[in-house]
mmCIF file of C-alpha atoms in Angstrom:
data_model
loop_
_atom_site.group_PDB
_atom_site.id
_atom_site.type_symbol
_atom_site.label_atom_id
_atom_site.label_comp_id
_atom_site.label_asym_id
_atom_site.label_seq_id
_atom_site.Cartn_x
_atom_site.Cartn_y
_atom_site.Cartn_z
ATOM 1 C CA MET A 1 -0.203 -7.340 6.552
ATOM 2 C CA SER A 2 3.351 -6.172 5.892
ATOM 3 C CA ILE A 3 4.189 -3.267 3.581
ATOM 4 C CA LEU A 4 6.291 -5.886 1.743
ATOM 5 C CA SER A 5 3.235 -7.927 0.771
ATOM 6 C CA GLY A 6 3.152 -8.433 -2.985
ATOM 7 C CA LYS A 7 6.617 -6.899 -3.457
ATOM 8 C CA ASN A 8 9.501 -8.498 -5.337
ATOM 9 C CA ILE A 9 12.599 -8.833 -3.153
ATOM 10 C CA LEU A 10 15.961 -9.664 -4.720
ATOM 11 C CA LEU A 11 18.383 -11.026 -2.130
ATOM 12 C CA GLY A 12 22.077 -10.870 -2.971
ATOM 13 C CA VAL A 13 24.290 -13.239 -0.958
ATOM 14 C CA SER A 14 28.054 -12.856 -0.757
ATOM 15 C CA ALA A 15 30.644 -15.149 0.810
ATOM 16 C CA GLY A 16 30.566 -14.469 4.539
ATOM 17 C CA ILE A 17 29.866 -16.824 7.412
ATOM 18 C CA ALA A 18 26.647 -14.857 8.061
ATOM 19 C CA ALA A 19 25.284 -16.345 4.829
ATOM 20 C CA TYR A 20 23.737 -19.040 7.020
ATOM 21 C CA LYS A 21 21.254 -16.366 8.188
ATOM 22 C CA THR A 22 19.901 -15.913 4.673
ATOM 23 C CA ALA A 23 17.639 -18.953 5.047
ATOM 24 C CA SER A 24 15.828 -17.121 7.852
ATOM 25 C CA LEU A 25 15.772 -13.929 5.798
ATOM 26 C CA VAL A 26 14.058 -15.671 2.906
ATOM 27 C CA ARG A 27 11.488 -17.257 5.218
ATOM 28 C CA LEU A 28 10.693 -13.890 6.831
ATOM 29 C CA PHE A 29 10.242 -12.170 3.473
ATOM 30 C CA ILE A 30 7.953 -14.969 2.295
ATOM 31 C CA LYS A 31 6.002 -14.759 5.552
ATOM 32 C CA ALA A 32 5.578 -11.011 4.947
ATOM 33 C CA GLY A 33 3.925 -11.824 1.619
ATOM 34 C CA ALA A 34 6.840 -10.953 -0.672
ATOM 35 C CA GLN A 35 8.146 -12.803 -3.711
ATOM 36 C CA VAL A 36 11.846 -13.623 -3.308
ATOM 37 C CA LYS A 37 14.619 -14.414 -5.757
ATOM 38 C CA VAL A 38 18.208 -15.053 -4.681
ATOM 39 C CA VAL A 39 21.446 -14.191 -6.474
ATOM 40 C CA MET A 40 24.645 -15.620 -4.967
ATOM 41 C CA THR A 41 28.311 -15.010 -5.568
ATOM 42 C CA PRO A 42 30.059 -18.229 -6.650
ATOM 43 C CA ALA A 43 32.031 -18.356 -3.387
ATOM 44 C CA SER A 44 28.929 -17.950 -1.195
ATOM 45 C CA ILE A 45 27.629 -21.413 -2.093
ATOM 46 C CA ASP A 46 30.327 -22.807 0.239
ATOM 47 C CA PHE A 47 28.421 -21.225 3.157
ATOM 48 C CA VAL A 48 24.779 -21.948 2.252
ATOM 49 C CA THR A 49 23.485 -24.204 -0.495
ATOM 50 C CA PRO A 50 21.455 -22.893 -3.440
ATOM 51 C CA LEU A 51 19.097 -25.854 -2.886
ATOM 52 C CA THR A 52 18.202 -24.548 0.582
ATOM 53 C CA LEU A 53 17.445 -21.029 -0.653
ATOM 54 C CA SER A 54 15.658 -22.277 -3.757
ATOM 55 C CA THR A 55 13.404 -24.508 -1.653
ATOM 56 C CA LEU A 56 12.582 -21.681 0.760
ATOM 57 C CA SER A 57 12.066 -19.007 -1.913
ATOM 58 C CA GLN A 58 10.240 -21.351 -4.307
ATOM 59 C CA ASN A 59 12.313 -19.826 -7.112
ATOM 60 C CA PRO A 60 15.535 -20.794 -8.866
ATOM 61 C CA VAL A 61 18.734 -19.469 -7.284
ATOM 62 C CA TYR A 62 21.202 -17.744 -9.586
ATOM 63 C CA SER A 63 24.991 -17.736 -9.154
ATOM 64 C CA THR A 64 26.439 -17.784 -12.683
ATOM 65 C CA PHE A 65 25.740 -15.994 -15.927
ATOM 66 C CA PHE A 66 24.923 -19.291 -17.643
ATOM 67 C CA ASP A 67 23.246 -22.483 -16.437
ATOM 68 C CA LYS A 68 24.300 -25.632 -18.246
ATOM 69 C CA LYS A 69 21.198 -27.635 -19.207
ATOM 70 C CA ASP A 70 23.039 -30.440 -20.958
ATOM 71 C CA GLU A 71 26.268 -31.038 -22.862
ATOM 72 C CA GLU A 72 25.253 -28.683 -25.668
ATOM 73 C CA THR A 73 22.803 -26.230 -24.137
ATOM 74 C CA GLU A 74 23.382 -23.302 -21.812
ATOM 75 C CA GLU A 75 20.722 -20.874 -20.553
ATOM 76 C CA TRP A 76 21.605 -17.240 -19.893
ATOM 77 C CA ASN A 77 20.654 -15.736 -16.536
ATOM 78 C CA SER A 78 19.823 -12.138 -17.386
ATOM 79 C CA HIS A 79 21.122 -9.715 -14.768
ATOM 80 C CA VAL A 80 19.091 -6.982 -16.498
ATOM 81 C CA GLU A 81 15.807 -8.871 -16.102
ATOM 82 C CA LEU A 82 16.585 -9.646 -12.461
ATOM 83 C CA GLY A 83 17.356 -5.995 -11.773
ATOM 84 C CA LEU A 84 14.138 -4.851 -13.436
ATOM 85 C CA TRP A 85 12.061 -7.508 -11.647
ATOM 86 C CA ALA A 86 12.965 -6.300 -8.170
ATOM 87 C CA ASP A 87 11.004 -3.737 -6.175
ATOM 88 C CA TYR A 88 13.762 -3.808 -3.560
ATOM 89 C CA MET A 89 17.224 -5.377 -3.479
ATOM 90 C CA LEU A 90 19.058 -6.465 -0.342
ATOM 91 C CA VAL A 91 22.703 -7.525 -0.301
ATOM 92 C CA ALA A 92 23.143 -9.571 2.868
ATOM 93 C CA PRO A 93 25.657 -10.530 3.901
ATOM 94 C CA ALA A 94 27.721 -7.845 2.190
ATOM 95 C CA THR A 95 31.386 -8.742 2.730
ATOM 96 C CA ALA A 96 34.232 -6.219 2.597
ATOM 97 C CA ASN A 97 35.133 -7.568 -0.833
ATOM 98 C CA THR A 98 31.607 -7.211 -2.223
ATOM 99 C CA LEU A 99 31.181 -3.749 -0.648
ATOM 100 C CA SER A 100 34.380 -2.589 -2.330
ATOM 101 C CA LYS A 101 33.265 -3.906 -5.705
ATOM 102 C CA MET A 102 29.786 -2.368 -5.368
ATOM 103 C CA ALA A 103 31.289 1.010 -4.434
ATOM 104 C CA ASN A 104 33.795 1.028 -7.281
ATOM 105 C CA GLY A 105 31.810 -0.499 -10.132
ATOM 106 C CA VAL A 106 33.685 -3.792 -10.354
ATOM 107 C CA CYS A 107 31.534 -6.336 -12.183
ATOM 108 C CA ASP A 108 33.047 -9.794 -12.048
ATOM 109 C CA ASN A 109 30.062 -11.944 -11.021
ATOM 110 C CA LEU A 110 26.306 -12.152 -11.545
ATOM 111 C CA LEU A 111 25.450 -10.501 -8.221
ATOM 112 C CA LEU A 112 27.494 -7.399 -9.026
ATOM 113 C CA ALA A 113 26.128 -7.217 -12.569
ATOM 114 C CA THR A 114 22.601 -7.407 -11.164
ATOM 115 C CA TYR A 115 23.383 -4.704 -8.585
ATOM 116 C CA LEU A 116 24.657 -2.388 -11.311
ATOM 117 C CA SER A 117 21.493 -3.064 -13.353
ATOM 118 C CA ALA A 118 18.997 -2.580 -10.532
ATOM 119 C CA LYS A 119 16.578 0.352 -10.838
ATOM 120 C CA CYS A 120 15.121 -0.167 -7.355
ATOM 121 C CA LYS A 121 16.242 0.898 -3.894
ATOM 122 C CA VAL A 122 19.170 -1.207 -2.658
ATOM 123 C CA TYR A 123 19.822 -2.109 0.979
ATOM 124 C CA PHE A 124 23.104 -3.609 2.178
ATOM 125 C CA ALA A 125 23.937 -5.331 5.462
ATOM 126 C CA PRO A 126 27.692 -5.759 6.011
ATOM 127 C CA THR A 127 29.395 -8.642 7.770
ATOM 128 C CA MET A 128 33.107 -8.917 8.587
ATOM 129 C CA ASP A 129 35.597 -8.993 11.446
ATOM 130 C CA LEU A 130 35.842 -5.856 13.599
ATOM 131 C CA ASP A 131 39.240 -4.703 12.264
ATOM 132 C CA MET A 132 38.045 -5.089 8.678
ATOM 133 C CA TYR A 133 34.882 -3.168 9.513
ATOM 134 C CA GLN A 134 36.875 -0.351 11.145
ATOM 135 C CA HIS A 135 39.344 -0.085 8.262
ATOM 136 C CA PRO A 136 39.263 3.298 6.465
ATOM 137 C CA THR A 137 38.628 1.685 3.083
ATOM 138 C CA THR A 138 35.546 -0.117 4.400
ATOM 139 C CA LYS A 139 34.202 3.084 5.985
ATOM 140 C CA SER A 140 34.874 4.938 2.745
ATOM 141 C CA ASN A 141 33.082 2.310 0.661
ATOM 142 C CA ILE A 142 30.032 2.393 2.944
ATOM 143 C CA GLU A 143 29.885 6.195 2.706
ATOM 144 C CA LYS A 144 30.205 6.028 -1.069
ATOM 145 C CA LEU A 145 27.351 3.521 -1.355
ATOM 146 C CA GLN A 146 25.151 5.739 0.807
ATOM 147 C CA LYS A 147 25.913 8.694 -1.468
ATOM 148 C CA PHE A 148 24.689 6.543 -4.361
ATOM 149 C CA GLY A 149 21.356 6.274 -2.532
ATOM 150 C CA ASN A 150 21.889 2.764 -1.185
ATOM 151 C CA VAL A 151 20.603 2.174 2.350
ATOM 152 C CA PHE A 152 23.039 1.004 5.015
ATOM 153 C CA ILE A 153 21.868 -1.535 7.612
ATOM 154 C CA ALA A 154 24.559 -1.278 10.264
ATOM 155 C CA PRO A 155 26.056 -4.426 11.745
ATOM 156 C CA SER A 156 25.657 -5.120 15.440
ATOM 157 C CA SER A 157 28.264 -5.830 18.081
ATOM 158 C CA GLY A 158 28.768 -9.296 19.421
ATOM 159 C CA PHE A 159 30.730 -12.518 19.226
ATOM 160 C CA LEU A 160 32.402 -12.866 15.816
ATOM 161 C CA ALA A 161 33.511 -15.939 13.872
ATOM 162 C CA SER A 162 37.151 -15.027 14.555
ATOM 163 C CA GLY A 163 36.542 -15.456 18.277
ATOM 164 C CA LEU A 164 36.751 -11.702 18.900
ATOM 165 C CA THR A 165 33.911 -9.567 20.166
ATOM 166 C CA GLY A 166 32.938 -6.275 18.574
ATOM 167 C CA GLU A 167 31.224 -4.613 15.605
ATOM 168 C CA GLY A 168 30.850 -6.596 12.421
ATOM 169 C CA ARG A 169 28.042 -9.082 13.019
ATOM 170 C CA MET A 170 25.432 -8.909 10.285
ATOM 171 C CA GLU A 171 22.201 -7.679 11.839
ATOM 172 C CA GLU A 172 19.734 -10.414 12.739
ATOM 173 C CA PRO A 173 17.192 -11.329 10.002
ATOM 174 C CA GLU A 174 14.166 -10.177 12.040
ATOM 175 C CA ASN A 175 15.786 -6.781 12.572
ATOM 176 C CA ILE A 176 16.747 -6.467 8.905
ATOM 177 C CA VAL A 177 13.181 -7.103 7.751
ATOM 178 C CA SER A 178 11.801 -4.673 10.355
ATOM 179 C CA PHE A 179 14.378 -2.067 9.313
ATOM 180 C CA ILE A 180 13.349 -2.328 5.667
ATOM 181 C CA GLU A 181 9.629 -2.194 6.498
ATOM 182 C CA ASN A 182 10.078 0.886 8.682
ATOM 183 C CA GLU A 183 12.341 2.618 6.171
ATOM 184 C CA ILE A 184 9.787 2.091 3.411
ATOM 185 C CA MET A 185 6.941 3.295 5.630
ATOM 186 C CA ASN A 186 8.860 6.424 6.656
ATOM 187 C CA GLY A 187 9.245 7.369 3.007
ATOM 188 C CA LEU A 188 5.559 7.036 2.126
ATOM 189 C CA PRO A 189 3.577 10.263 1.563
ATOM 190 C CA LEU A 190 0.833 9.428 4.082
ATOM 191 C CA PHE A 191 3.036 7.946 6.793
ATOM 192 C CA LYS A 192 1.565 8.759 10.244
ATOM 193 C CA LYS A 193 -1.560 10.215 8.615
ATOM 194 C CA LYS A 194 -4.980 9.015 9.729
ATOM 195 C CA VAL A 195 -7.531 8.598 6.956
ATOM 196 C CA LEU A 196 -11.255 7.987 7.343
ATOM 197 C CA ILE A 197 -13.146 6.524 4.371
ATOM 198 C CA THR A 198 -16.818 5.635 4.073
ATOM 199 C CA ALA A 199 -17.965 3.020 1.587
ATOM 200 C CA GLY A 200 -20.951 1.071 0.346
ATOM 201 C CA PRO A 201 -24.697 1.639 0.684
ATOM 202 C CA THR A 202 -26.852 2.055 3.739
ATOM 203 C CA TYR A 203 -29.978 -0.025 4.340
ATOM 204 C CA GLU A 204 -32.930 1.789 5.912
ATOM 205 C CA ALA A 205 -35.296 -0.689 7.531
ATOM 206 C CA ILE A 206 -39.016 -0.775 6.701
ATOM 207 C CA ASP A 207 -39.683 -3.858 8.787
ATOM 208 C CA PRO A 208 -37.552 -6.825 9.948
ATOM 209 C CA VAL A 209 -37.186 -8.186 6.382
ATOM 210 C CA ARG A 210 -37.442 -5.180 4.043
ATOM 211 C CA PHE A 211 -35.349 -2.089 3.584
ATOM 212 C CA ILE A 212 -34.700 0.906 1.339
ATOM 213 C CA GLY A 213 -31.245 0.722 -0.204
ATOM 214 C CA ASN A 214 -29.219 1.305 -3.370
ATOM 215 C CA HIS A 215 -26.918 -0.569 -5.730
ATOM 216 C CA SER A 216 -23.565 0.581 -4.320
ATOM 217 C CA SER A 217 -21.088 -2.307 -3.974
ATOM 218 C CA GLY A 218 -18.578 -0.355 -1.898
ATOM 219 C CA LYS A 219 -15.752 -1.169 -4.320
ATOM 220 C CA MET A 220 -14.680 2.444 -4.863
ATOM 221 C CA GLY A 221 -14.399 3.082 -1.136
ATOM 222 C CA PHE A 222 -12.479 -0.147 -0.560
ATOM 223 C CA GLU A 223 -10.037 0.732 -3.348
ATOM 224 C CA LEU A 224 -9.523 4.127 -1.719
ATOM 225 C CA ALA A 225 -8.814 2.402 1.588
ATOM 226 C CA LYS A 226 -6.294 0.024 -0.003
ATOM 227 C CA THR A 227 -4.541 2.915 -1.747
ATOM 228 C CA ALA A 228 -4.372 4.955 1.457
ATOM 229 C CA ALA A 229 -2.871 1.993 3.315
ATOM 230 C CA SER A 230 -0.300 1.443 0.549
ATOM 231 C CA LEU A 231 0.743 5.091 0.954
ATOM 232 C CA GLY A 232 1.465 4.541 4.644
ATOM 233 C CA ALA A 233 -1.753 5.783 6.232
ATOM 234 C CA GLU A 234 -3.610 4.372 9.196
ATOM 235 C CA VAL A 235 -7.038 3.813 7.656
ATOM 236 C CA TYR A 236 -10.475 3.697 9.256
ATOM 237 C CA LEU A 237 -12.972 2.261 6.780
ATOM 238 C CA ILE A 238 -16.623 2.693 7.760
ATOM 239 C CA SER A 239 -18.630 0.470 5.440
ATOM 240 C CA GLY A 240 -22.262 -0.244 4.864
ATOM 241 C CA PRO A 241 -23.263 -3.768 3.762
ATOM 242 C CA SER A 242 -20.677 -4.921 1.201
ATOM 243 C CA HIS A 243 -19.075 -8.129 -0.058
ATOM 244 C CA GLU A 244 -15.708 -6.369 -0.510
ATOM 245 C CA VAL A 245 -12.922 -7.521 1.821
ATOM 246 C CA VAL A 246 -10.032 -5.922 3.695
ATOM 247 C CA THR A 247 -6.659 -7.656 3.343
ATOM 248 C CA THR A 248 -4.303 -5.532 5.451
ATOM 249 C CA SER A 249 -4.060 -4.759 9.146
ATOM 250 C CA ALA A 250 -3.414 -1.104 8.254
ATOM 251 C CA ILE A 251 -7.159 -0.829 7.553
ATOM 252 C CA LYS A 252 -9.543 -0.924 10.504
ATOM 253 C CA ARG A 253 -12.985 -1.851 9.188
ATOM 254 C CA ILE A 254 -16.077 -0.635 11.015
ATOM 255 C CA ASP A 255 -19.293 -2.219 9.721
ATOM 256 C CA VAL A 256 -22.581 -0.328 9.845
ATOM 257 C CA VAL A 257 -26.006 -0.824 8.267
ATOM 258 C CA SER A 258 -28.078 2.353 8.452
ATOM 259 C CA ALA A 259 -27.375 6.026 7.785
ATOM 260 C CA GLU A 260 -27.800 6.682 11.502
ATOM 261 C CA GLU A 261 -25.143 4.103 12.362
ATOM 262 C CA MET A 262 -22.800 5.514 9.727
ATOM 263 C CA ASN A 263 -23.324 9.043 11.030
ATOM 264 C CA ASN A 264 -22.500 7.967 14.581
ATOM 265 C CA ALA A 265 -19.403 6.015 13.526
ATOM 266 C CA VAL A 266 -18.065 8.840 11.343
ATOM 267 C CA HIS A 267 -18.426 11.405 14.133
ATOM 268 C CA THR A 268 -16.727 9.037 16.579
ATOM 269 C CA TYR A 269 -13.523 8.977 14.515
ATOM 270 C CA TYR A 270 -13.543 12.247 12.550
ATOM 271 C CA LYS A 271 -11.954 14.525 15.147
ATOM 272 C CA ASP A 272 -8.702 12.524 15.100
ATOM 273 C CA MET A 273 -8.429 12.247 11.300
ATOM 274 C CA ASP A 274 -6.124 14.091 8.910
ATOM 275 C CA ILE A 275 -8.119 13.164 5.792
ATOM 276 C CA ALA A 276 -11.753 12.126 5.414
ATOM 277 C CA ILE A 277 -13.207 10.787 2.156
ATOM 278 C CA LEU A 278 -16.936 10.150 2.122
ATOM 279 C CA SER A 279 -17.554 7.859 -0.819
ATOM 280 C CA ALA A 280 -20.472 5.900 0.682
ATOM 281 C CA ALA A 281 -23.875 6.069 -0.993
ATOM 282 C CA VAL A 282 -25.793 7.073 2.110
ATOM 283 C CA ALA A 283 -29.593 7.077 1.890
ATOM 284 C CA ASP A 284 -31.046 10.600 1.847
ATOM 285 C CA TYR A 285 -34.315 9.408 3.384
ATOM 286 C CA LYS A 286 -35.465 6.675 5.742
ATOM 287 C CA PRO A 287 -38.904 5.428 6.846
ATOM 288 C CA LYS A 288 -40.363 7.558 9.613
ATOM 289 C CA ASN A 289 -41.776 4.510 11.347
ATOM 290 C CA ILE A 290 -40.277 1.015 11.329
ATOM 291 C CA SER A 291 -42.611 -1.909 11.886
ATOM 292 C CA ASP A 292 -41.362 -4.449 14.400
ATOM 293 C CA GLN A 293 -43.301 -7.153 12.546
ATOM 294 C CA LYS A 294 -43.258 -8.073 8.870
ATOM 295 C CA ILE A 295 -45.832 -5.948 7.090
ATOM 296 C CA LYS A 296 -48.522 -8.143 5.512
ATOM 297 C CA LYS A 297 -49.732 -7.577 1.969
ATOM 298 C CA SER A 298 -53.281 -6.336 2.543
ATOM 299 C CA SER A 299 -54.020 -3.900 -0.289
ATOM 300 C CA ASP A 300 -52.980 -2.952 -3.803
ATOM 301 C CA SER A 301 -50.886 -0.037 -2.587
ATOM 302 C CA MET A 302 -48.893 1.042 0.441
ATOM 303 C CA THR A 303 -47.623 4.438 1.529
ATOM 304 C CA ILE A 304 -44.409 4.816 3.483
ATOM 305 C CA GLU A 305 -43.681 8.211 5.002
ATOM 306 C CA LEU A 306 -40.001 9.098 4.693
ATOM 307 C CA VAL A 307 -37.909 11.558 6.693
ATOM 308 C CA LYS A 308 -34.460 12.973 5.962
ATOM 309 C CA THR A 309 -31.360 11.244 7.249
ATOM 310 C CA HIS A 310 -28.411 13.169 8.661
ATOM 311 C CA ASP A 311 -26.321 15.020 6.071
ATOM 312 C CA ILE A 312 -23.042 13.543 7.280
ATOM 313 C CA LEU A 313 -20.840 15.405 4.818
ATOM 314 C CA ALA A 314 -22.351 18.812 5.630
ATOM 315 C CA SER A 315 -21.941 18.226 9.364
ATOM 316 C CA LEU A 316 -18.269 17.353 8.905
ATOM 317 C CA GLY A 317 -17.762 20.504 6.859
ATOM 318 C CA LYS A 318 -19.129 22.562 9.747
ATOM 319 C CA GLU A 319 -16.902 20.795 12.291
ATOM 320 C CA LYS A 320 -13.794 20.821 10.099
ATOM 321 C CA LYS A 321 -10.629 22.139 11.714
ATOM 322 C CA HIS A 322 -7.424 20.637 10.310
ATOM 323 C CA GLN A 323 -9.006 17.842 8.243
ATOM 324 C CA PHE A 324 -8.822 17.585 4.459
ATOM 325 C CA LEU A 325 -12.419 16.758 3.530
ATOM 326 C CA VAL A 326 -13.416 15.009 0.308
ATOM 327 C CA GLY A 327 -16.946 14.360 -0.897
ATOM 328 C CA PHE A 328 -18.489 12.484 -3.821
ATOM 329 C CA ALA A 329 -21.216 13.767 -6.100
ATOM 330 C CA LEU A 330 -23.238 11.475 -8.363
ATOM 331 C CA GLU A 331 -25.059 13.685 -10.855
ATOM 332 C CA THR A 332 -27.267 13.153 -13.879
ATOM 333 C CA ASN A 333 -27.519 16.727 -15.198
ATOM 334 C CA ASN A 334 -25.666 20.051 -14.825
ATOM 335 C CA GLU A 335 -22.905 17.938 -13.330
ATOM 336 C CA ILE A 336 -20.098 20.505 -12.959
ATOM 337 C CA GLU A 337 -22.361 23.270 -11.665
ATOM 338 C CA ASN A 338 -24.072 21.013 -9.136
ATOM 339 C CA ALA A 339 -20.739 19.598 -7.935
ATOM 340 C CA LYS A 340 -19.246 23.079 -7.467
ATOM 341 C CA LEU A 341 -22.305 24.127 -5.491
ATOM 342 C CA LYS A 342 -21.977 21.076 -3.232
ATOM 343 C CA LEU A 343 -18.243 21.726 -2.788
ATOM 344 C CA GLN A 344 -18.889 25.258 -1.560
ATOM 345 C CA LYS A 345 -22.053 24.607 0.428
ATOM 346 C CA LYS A 346 -20.535 21.714 2.399
ATOM 347 C CA ASN A 347 -17.115 23.326 2.950
ATOM 348 C CA LEU A 348 -15.149 20.629 1.119
ATOM 349 C CA ASP A 349 -11.525 20.676 0.002
ATOM 350 C CA LEU A 350 -12.149 18.378 -2.974
ATOM 351 C CA ILE A 351 -15.148 16.827 -4.651
ATOM 352 C CA VAL A 352 -15.175 13.738 -6.849
ATOM 353 C CA LEU A 353 -17.832 13.968 -9.545
ATOM 354 C CA ASN A 354 -19.413 10.880 -11.078
ATOM 355 C CA SER A 355 -21.928 11.106 -13.885
ATOM 356 C CA LEU A 356 -24.446 8.392 -14.671
ATOM 357 C CA GLN A 357 -24.212 9.618 -18.254
ATOM 358 C CA ASP A 358 -20.767 7.979 -18.544
ATOM 359 C CA LYS A 359 -20.777 4.366 -19.679
ATOM 360 C CA GLY A 360 -18.733 2.136 -17.382
ATOM 361 C CA ALA A 361 -19.039 4.454 -14.363
ATOM 362 C CA GLY A 362 -21.278 4.237 -11.311
ATOM 363 C CA PHE A 363 -22.445 1.349 -9.144
ATOM 364 C CA LYS A 364 -21.416 -2.296 -9.495
ATOM 365 C CA THR A 365 -18.718 -1.680 -12.097
ATOM 366 C CA GLU A 366 -14.994 -2.406 -12.071
ATOM 367 C CA THR A 367 -14.325 0.987 -13.655
ATOM 368 C CA ASN A 368 -15.125 4.610 -12.964
ATOM 369 C CA LYS A 369 -14.852 7.962 -14.723
ATOM 370 C CA VAL A 370 -14.396 10.941 -12.460
ATOM 371 C CA THR A 371 -13.852 14.672 -12.513
ATOM 372 C CA LEU A 372 -12.018 16.264 -9.582
ATOM 373 C CA ILE A 373 -12.847 19.801 -8.488
ATOM 374 C CA ASP A 374 -10.810 21.529 -5.777
ATOM 375 C CA LYS A 375 -11.806 24.403 -3.503
ATOM 376 C CA LEU A 376 -10.363 26.914 -6.003
ATOM 377 C CA ASN A 377 -12.779 25.471 -8.590
ATOM 378 C CA ASN A 378 -9.984 23.922 -10.655
ATOM 379 C CA VAL A 379 -11.530 21.126 -12.729
ATOM 380 C CA THR A 380 -9.556 18.007 -13.726
ATOM 381 C CA GLU A 381 -11.246 15.415 -15.894
ATOM 382 C CA PHE A 382 -10.029 11.825 -16.139
ATOM 383 C CA SER A 383 -10.747 9.103 -18.664
ATOM 384 C CA LEU A 384 -12.486 5.830 -17.811
ATOM 385 C CA LYS A 385 -10.156 3.818 -15.570
ATOM 386 C CA SER A 386 -10.190 0.910 -13.148
ATOM 387 C CA LYS A 387 -11.344 1.900 -9.677
ATOM 388 C CA GLU A 388 -7.859 1.097 -8.394
ATOM 389 C CA GLU A 389 -6.423 3.683 -10.807
ATOM 390 C CA VAL A 390 -9.142 6.186 -9.895
ATOM 391 C CA ALA A 391 -8.221 5.817 -6.209
ATOM 392 C CA ALA A 392 -4.598 6.574 -7.089
ATOM 393 C CA ASP A 393 -5.648 9.703 -9.034
ATOM 394 C CA ILE A 394 -7.690 10.945 -6.079
ATOM 395 C CA PHE A 395 -4.836 10.479 -3.630
ATOM 396 C CA ASN A 396 -2.354 12.090 -6.024
ATOM 397 C CA GLU A 397 -4.578 15.177 -5.992
ATOM 398 C CA ILE A 398 -4.869 15.088 -2.195
ATOM 399 C CA ALA A 399 -1.093 14.688 -1.783
ATOM 400 C CA LYS A 400 -0.395 17.640 -4.089
ATOM 401 C CA THR A 401 -2.512 19.851 -1.860
ATOM 402 C CA ILE A 402 -1.520 18.716 1.612
ATOM 403 C CA HIS A 403 2.216 18.685 0.754
ATOM 404 C CA ALA A 404 2.135 22.003 -1.141
#
């Protein structure tokens, strides 16, 4: 799934022949999972119709400050609301005229008013004839916009509408979308980082139909994986049995059932990871002997001999070289002391403490309440939050440390 999935894209269209490419741009943004709204200069509607872009974007297209509903009623199109709505704004095509106005604060149409109101990152893709593009004023305006923090998508060389050949062609829609995706990814704090996350319970077989397990849903681990992916990481999610789903190709899901399988999978990937977060509720014990047939009920009681499973977290702490290692601790008493002991004993960089004493925290909930303890024994307590927000808090703490 694209980094643009779920994002709001505001496309500004000015009056250049390359405006015909905006239909493809809208389709590509929609295909990437983005929401798209289009703002046009009044002159640009001679090159591509608002109906076309409205149909493709599934949103109204805006070109004037007021829309006339009937003889007596006009509806205001708020440039402020449009600017606040957008996660990213793209002006494409950006003509020499529109570039000049953007660079010098001229505000004589809805597109320019929206640009001046936008709080988000703005990309611009120029289009014009080669002599216009090479003119000193155009070069100066592009440099000025870049100094403002706007991102320049350079035009390509090729056959121009004037019949000449040279620089000035607006970049092709596929390349524009790829440029924006890559530029966003490059700016994310975990770009090019590999993150391993474990999630869910493990099931330890007694016989073909029975097992020892726990109530973990895996939701916390899956939220961590989603957050890591949104921050630009390549994520390896090793999950025990869980109904949670992965919705992005940035997350590689590896399904396991038992503690032994999870141990093997974790050690397969760990050496190549930058960050490892072990949030799975791995069974501490498993049956010593597993029956290959369903055990029949033959007496009032039954004894199952249990043996320890691998301590995956401790083994990773011993093998740790460059990795940032995070563990979870679910405690019921002496929470802080027990978590600090686990942090030190298992050579962790950070431990996430859950307490079953906290209402709304623990297994099978949409919320969690955690305390983070780092290797210097700094303790940070958080209030009850959604697991999505908790995942963000955990990664904020990790980012502070690895980028310090």
